Short mmCIF file of C-alpha atoms in Angstrom, two decimals:
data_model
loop_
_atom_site.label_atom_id
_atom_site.label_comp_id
_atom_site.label_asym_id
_atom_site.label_seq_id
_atom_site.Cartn_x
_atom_site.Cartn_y
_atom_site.Cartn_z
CA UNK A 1 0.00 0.00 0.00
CA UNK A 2 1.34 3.30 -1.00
CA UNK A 3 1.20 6.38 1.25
CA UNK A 4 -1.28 7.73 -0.37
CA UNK A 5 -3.55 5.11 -0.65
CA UNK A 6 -2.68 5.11 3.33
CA UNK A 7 -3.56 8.32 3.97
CA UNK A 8 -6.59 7.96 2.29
CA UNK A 9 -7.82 4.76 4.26
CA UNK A 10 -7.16 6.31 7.53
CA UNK A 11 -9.01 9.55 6.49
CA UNK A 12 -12.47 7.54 5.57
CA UNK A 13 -11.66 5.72 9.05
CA UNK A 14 -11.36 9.15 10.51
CA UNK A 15 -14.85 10.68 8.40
CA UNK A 16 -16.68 7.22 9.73
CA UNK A 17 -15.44 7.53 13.36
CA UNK A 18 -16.89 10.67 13.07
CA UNK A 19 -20.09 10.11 11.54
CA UNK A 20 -21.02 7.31 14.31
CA UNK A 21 -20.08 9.97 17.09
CA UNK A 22 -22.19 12.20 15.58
CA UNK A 23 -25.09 9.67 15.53
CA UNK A 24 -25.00 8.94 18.81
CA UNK A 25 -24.71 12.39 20.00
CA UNK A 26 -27.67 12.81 18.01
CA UNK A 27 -29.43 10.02 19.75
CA UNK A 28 -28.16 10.93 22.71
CA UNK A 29 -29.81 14.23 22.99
CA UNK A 30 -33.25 13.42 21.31
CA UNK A 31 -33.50 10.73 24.14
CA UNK A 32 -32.43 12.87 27.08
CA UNK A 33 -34.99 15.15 25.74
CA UNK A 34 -37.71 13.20 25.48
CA UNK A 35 -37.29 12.15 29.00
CA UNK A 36 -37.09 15.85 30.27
CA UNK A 37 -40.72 16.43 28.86
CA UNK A 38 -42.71 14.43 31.32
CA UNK A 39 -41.19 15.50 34.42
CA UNK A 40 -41.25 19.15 33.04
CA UNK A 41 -44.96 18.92 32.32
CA UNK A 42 -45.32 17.81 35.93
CA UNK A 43 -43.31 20.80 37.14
CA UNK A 44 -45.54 23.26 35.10
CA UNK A 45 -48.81 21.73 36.16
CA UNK A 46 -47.49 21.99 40.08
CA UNK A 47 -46.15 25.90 39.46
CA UNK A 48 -49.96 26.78 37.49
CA UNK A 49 -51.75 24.92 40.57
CA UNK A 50 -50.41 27.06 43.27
CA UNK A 51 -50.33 30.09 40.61
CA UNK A 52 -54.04 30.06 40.48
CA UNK A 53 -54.83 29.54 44.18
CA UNK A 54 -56.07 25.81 43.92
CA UNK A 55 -54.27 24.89 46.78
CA UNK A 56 -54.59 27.91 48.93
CA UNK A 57 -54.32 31.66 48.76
CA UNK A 58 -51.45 33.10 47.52
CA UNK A 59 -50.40 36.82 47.63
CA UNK A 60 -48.88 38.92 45.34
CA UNK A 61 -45.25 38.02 45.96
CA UNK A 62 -45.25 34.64 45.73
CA UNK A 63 -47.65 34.76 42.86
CA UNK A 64 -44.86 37.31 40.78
CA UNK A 65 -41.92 34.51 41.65
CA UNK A 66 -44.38 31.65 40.67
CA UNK A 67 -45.30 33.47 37.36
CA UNK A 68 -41.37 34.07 36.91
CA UNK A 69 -40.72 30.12 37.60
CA UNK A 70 -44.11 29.11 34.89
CA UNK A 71 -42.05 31.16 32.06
CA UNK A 72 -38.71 29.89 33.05
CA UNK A 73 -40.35 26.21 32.24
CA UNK A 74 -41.88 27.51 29.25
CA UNK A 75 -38.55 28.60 28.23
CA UNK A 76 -36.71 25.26 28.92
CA UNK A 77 -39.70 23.41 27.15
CA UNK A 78 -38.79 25.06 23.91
CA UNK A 79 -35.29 24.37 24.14
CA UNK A 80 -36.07 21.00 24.65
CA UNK A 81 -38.50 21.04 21.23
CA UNK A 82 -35.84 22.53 19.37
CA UNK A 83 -33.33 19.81 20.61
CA UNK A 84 -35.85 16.84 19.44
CA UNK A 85 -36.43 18.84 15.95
CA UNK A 86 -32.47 19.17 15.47
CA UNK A 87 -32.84 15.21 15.78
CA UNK A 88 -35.42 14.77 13.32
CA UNK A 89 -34.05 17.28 11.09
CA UNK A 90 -30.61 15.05 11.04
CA UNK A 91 -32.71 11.54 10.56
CA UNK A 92 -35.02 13.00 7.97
CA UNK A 93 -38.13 12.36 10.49
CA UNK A 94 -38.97 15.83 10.78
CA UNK A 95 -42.83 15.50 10.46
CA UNK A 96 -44.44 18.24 7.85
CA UNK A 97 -48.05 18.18 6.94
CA UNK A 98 -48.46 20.13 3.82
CA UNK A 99 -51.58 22.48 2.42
CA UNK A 100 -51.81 25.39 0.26
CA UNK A 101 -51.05 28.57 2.39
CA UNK A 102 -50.72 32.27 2.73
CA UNK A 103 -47.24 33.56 3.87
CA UNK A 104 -48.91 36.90 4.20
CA UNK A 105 -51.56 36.19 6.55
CA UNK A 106 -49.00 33.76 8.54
CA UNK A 107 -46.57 36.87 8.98
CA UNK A 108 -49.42 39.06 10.41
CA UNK A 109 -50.29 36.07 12.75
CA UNK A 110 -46.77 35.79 13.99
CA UNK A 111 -46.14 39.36 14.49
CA UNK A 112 -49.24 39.80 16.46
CA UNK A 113 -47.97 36.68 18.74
CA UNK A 114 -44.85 39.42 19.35
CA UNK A 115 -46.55 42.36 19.95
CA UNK A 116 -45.60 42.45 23.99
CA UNK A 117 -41.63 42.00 22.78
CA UNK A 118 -41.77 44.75 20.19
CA UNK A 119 -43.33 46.91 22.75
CA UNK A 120 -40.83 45.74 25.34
CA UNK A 121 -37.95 47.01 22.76
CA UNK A 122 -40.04 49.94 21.27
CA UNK A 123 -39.42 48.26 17.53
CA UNK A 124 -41.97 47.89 14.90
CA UNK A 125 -42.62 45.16 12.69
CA UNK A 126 -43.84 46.44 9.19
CA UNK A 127 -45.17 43.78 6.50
CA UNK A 128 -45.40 44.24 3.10
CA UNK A 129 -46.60 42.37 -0.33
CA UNK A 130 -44.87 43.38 -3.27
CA UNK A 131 -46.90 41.09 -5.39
CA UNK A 132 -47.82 38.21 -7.08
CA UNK A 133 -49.29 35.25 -5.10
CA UNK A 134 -47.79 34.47 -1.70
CA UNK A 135 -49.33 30.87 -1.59
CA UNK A 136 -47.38 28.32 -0.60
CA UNK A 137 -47.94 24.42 -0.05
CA UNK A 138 -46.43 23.94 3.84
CA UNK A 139 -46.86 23.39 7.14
CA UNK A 140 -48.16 26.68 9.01
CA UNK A 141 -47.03 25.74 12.14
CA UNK A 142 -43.88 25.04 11.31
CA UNK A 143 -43.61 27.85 8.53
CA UNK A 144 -44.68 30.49 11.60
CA UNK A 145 -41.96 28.74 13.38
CA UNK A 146 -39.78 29.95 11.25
CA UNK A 147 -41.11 33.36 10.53
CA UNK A 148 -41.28 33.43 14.50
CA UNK A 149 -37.46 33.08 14.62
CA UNK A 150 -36.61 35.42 12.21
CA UNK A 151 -39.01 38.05 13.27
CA UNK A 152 -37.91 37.31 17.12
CA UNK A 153 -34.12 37.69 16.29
CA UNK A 154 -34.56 40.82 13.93
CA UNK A 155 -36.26 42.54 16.87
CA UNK A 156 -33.64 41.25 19.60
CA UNK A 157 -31.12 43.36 17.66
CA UNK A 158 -32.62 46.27 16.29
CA UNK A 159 -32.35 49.59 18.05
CA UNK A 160 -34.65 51.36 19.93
CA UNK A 161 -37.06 52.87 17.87
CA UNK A 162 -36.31 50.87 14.43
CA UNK A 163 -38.07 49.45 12.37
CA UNK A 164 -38.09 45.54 11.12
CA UNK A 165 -39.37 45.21 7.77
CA UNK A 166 -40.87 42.10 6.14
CA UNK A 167 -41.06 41.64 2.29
CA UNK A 168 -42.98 39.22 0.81
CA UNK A 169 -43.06 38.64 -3.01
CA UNK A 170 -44.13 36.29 -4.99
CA UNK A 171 -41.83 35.83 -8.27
CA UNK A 172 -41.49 32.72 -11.10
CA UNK A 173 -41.86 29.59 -9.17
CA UNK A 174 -41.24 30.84 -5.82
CA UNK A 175 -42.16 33.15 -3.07
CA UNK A 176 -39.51 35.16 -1.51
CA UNK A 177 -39.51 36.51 2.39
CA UNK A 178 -37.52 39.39 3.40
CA UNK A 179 -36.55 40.12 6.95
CA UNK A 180 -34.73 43.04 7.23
CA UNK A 181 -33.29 44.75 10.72
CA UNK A 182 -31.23 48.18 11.68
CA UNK A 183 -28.99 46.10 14.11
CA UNK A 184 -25.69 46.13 14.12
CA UNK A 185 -25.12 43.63 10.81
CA UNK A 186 -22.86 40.90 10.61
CA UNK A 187 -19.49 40.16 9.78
CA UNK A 188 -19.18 38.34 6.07
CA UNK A 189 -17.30 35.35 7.63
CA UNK A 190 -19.57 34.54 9.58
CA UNK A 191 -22.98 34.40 7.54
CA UNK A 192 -22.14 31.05 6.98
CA UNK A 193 -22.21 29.92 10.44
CA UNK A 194 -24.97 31.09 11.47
CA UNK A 195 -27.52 28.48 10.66
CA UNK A 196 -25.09 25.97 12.00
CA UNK A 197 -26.51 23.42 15.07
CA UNK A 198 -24.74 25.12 18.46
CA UNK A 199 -23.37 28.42 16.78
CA UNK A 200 -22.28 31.00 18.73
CA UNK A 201 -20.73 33.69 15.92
CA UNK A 202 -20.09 37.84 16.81
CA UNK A 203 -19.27 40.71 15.14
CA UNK A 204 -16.51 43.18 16.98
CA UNK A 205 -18.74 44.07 19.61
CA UNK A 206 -22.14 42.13 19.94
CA UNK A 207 -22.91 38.03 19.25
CA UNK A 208 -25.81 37.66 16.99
CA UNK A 209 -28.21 34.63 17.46
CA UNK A 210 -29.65 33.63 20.97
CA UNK A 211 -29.67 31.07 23.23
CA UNK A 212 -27.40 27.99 22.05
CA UNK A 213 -28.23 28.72 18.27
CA UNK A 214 -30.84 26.35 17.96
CA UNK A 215 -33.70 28.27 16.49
CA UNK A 216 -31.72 29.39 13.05
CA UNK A 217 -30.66 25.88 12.82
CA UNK A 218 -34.13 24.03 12.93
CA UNK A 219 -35.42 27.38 10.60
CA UNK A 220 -33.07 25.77 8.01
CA UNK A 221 -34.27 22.68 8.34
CA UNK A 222 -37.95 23.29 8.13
CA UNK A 223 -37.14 25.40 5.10
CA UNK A 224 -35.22 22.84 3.05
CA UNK A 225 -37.71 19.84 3.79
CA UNK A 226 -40.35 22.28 2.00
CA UNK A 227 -38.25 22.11 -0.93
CA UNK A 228 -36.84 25.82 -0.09
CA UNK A 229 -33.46 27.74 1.09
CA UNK A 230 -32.91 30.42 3.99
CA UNK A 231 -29.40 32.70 4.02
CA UNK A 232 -28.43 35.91 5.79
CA UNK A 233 -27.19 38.85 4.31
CA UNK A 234 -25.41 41.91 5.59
CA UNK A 235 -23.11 44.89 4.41
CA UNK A 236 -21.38 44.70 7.79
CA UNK A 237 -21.05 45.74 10.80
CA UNK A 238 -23.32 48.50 12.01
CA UNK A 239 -25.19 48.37 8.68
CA UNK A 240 -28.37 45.61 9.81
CA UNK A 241 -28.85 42.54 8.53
CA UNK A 242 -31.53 40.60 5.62
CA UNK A 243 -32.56 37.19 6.20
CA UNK A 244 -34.37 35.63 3.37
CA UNK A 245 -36.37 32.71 2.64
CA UNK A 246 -37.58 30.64 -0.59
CA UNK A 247 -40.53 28.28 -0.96
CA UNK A 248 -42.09 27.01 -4.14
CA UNK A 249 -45.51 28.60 -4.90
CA UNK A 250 -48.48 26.62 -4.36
CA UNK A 251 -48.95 26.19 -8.40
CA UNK A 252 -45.31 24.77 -8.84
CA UNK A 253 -45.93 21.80 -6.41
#
């Protein structure tokens, strides 16, 4: 055996030493998960019991701390989702139920589902069809999901008293979605990280993405098993950011 043809073998040995590692962490995680879900329903249904006063009065205090606790669960909950939908993402069991639908009218859903953050941050969410048909065939759950995310991050990192725009446009085959901030923008390096499982990328002086950089990650994947493709854009640093989305109109499938 040449040195090459050495080199080689212990490279695929490498790649498939890898590739089982990465299954099991895989595995790993979508079982732990699943077996955080019924103790954590428990939890929730004891903090919303005493919340409410079912088991005696409770005054304002404790109710405040107890409220506190009930969206620190809900908040662990959805991690715990997005863990077992990174799982079925990477074993192709992601589950999508598909009908004809309107991206427009899904937008205005999700942005009213915001409406306390945007407050909270003094940013406003602005929606616009450019034309054409914004039908899709998806999932709306999962397509608000991802809408959700996008809408959700743009607003994390806009400035006080921005704007976030949304474009929707329906063109050829496909409908485009435009979400556009005023935050600080992102380094070019590092666009294409940030749809990566775990990714934790930064400009100069502020990380971008939330949380352990789940949400992007399980956006992608939603898109692409509609048959579609998500990127970022940005000029840089200081100059906002565009995150854009492609599904096939509801004609083309």
């Amino acid at each position: 055996m040449t040195i090459d043809e050495a080199l080689k073998e212990r490279l695929k040995h490498v790649e498939s030493r890898e590739d089982r590692l990465d299954k099991l962490e895989s595995e790993f995680i979508a079982l732990a998960s699943h077996e955080f879900k019924n103790p954590l329903t428990i939890i929730k249904g004891a903090v919303n019991l005493v919340k409410e006063g079912d088991l005696g009065e409770v005054n304002a205090k404790q109710y405040d701390m107890l409220r506190q606790a009930d969206e620190q669960v809900g908040v662990l909950d959805g991690l715990i989702t997005k863990f077992l939908d990174i799982y079925r993402i990477e074993t192709g069991k992601l589950y999508i139920s598909k009908k004809e639908i309107s991206l427009l009218q899904i937008a205005h859903e999700a942005a009213n589902e915001i409406t306390g953050k945007t407050m909270e941050k003094d940013v406003q969410i602005e929606i616009a069809s450019l034309g054409g048909p914004d039908n899709v065939m998806g999932d709306a759950s999962r397509i608000k999901e991802v809408i959700l995310s996008l809408l959700l991050n743009a607003v994390d990192f806009s400035r006080p008293g921005g704007k976030v725009r949304m474009k929707i446009t329906g063109e050829g085959g496909r409908v485009r979605t435009e979400v556009i901030d005023n935050g600080e923008g992102i380094e070019d390096d590092l666009l294409d990280r940030l749809f990566q499982k775990f990714a934790t990328t930064c400009t100069t002086n502020i990380k971008i993405g939330s949380g352990l950089g789940l949400s992007l990650a399980v956006s992608k994947g939603i898109v692409e098993a509609h048959g579609g493709k998500i990127w970022a854009e940005s000029e840089g640093p200081g100059k906002g950011s565009k995150f854009i989305f492609i599904l096939p109109k509801a004609s083309q499938n």
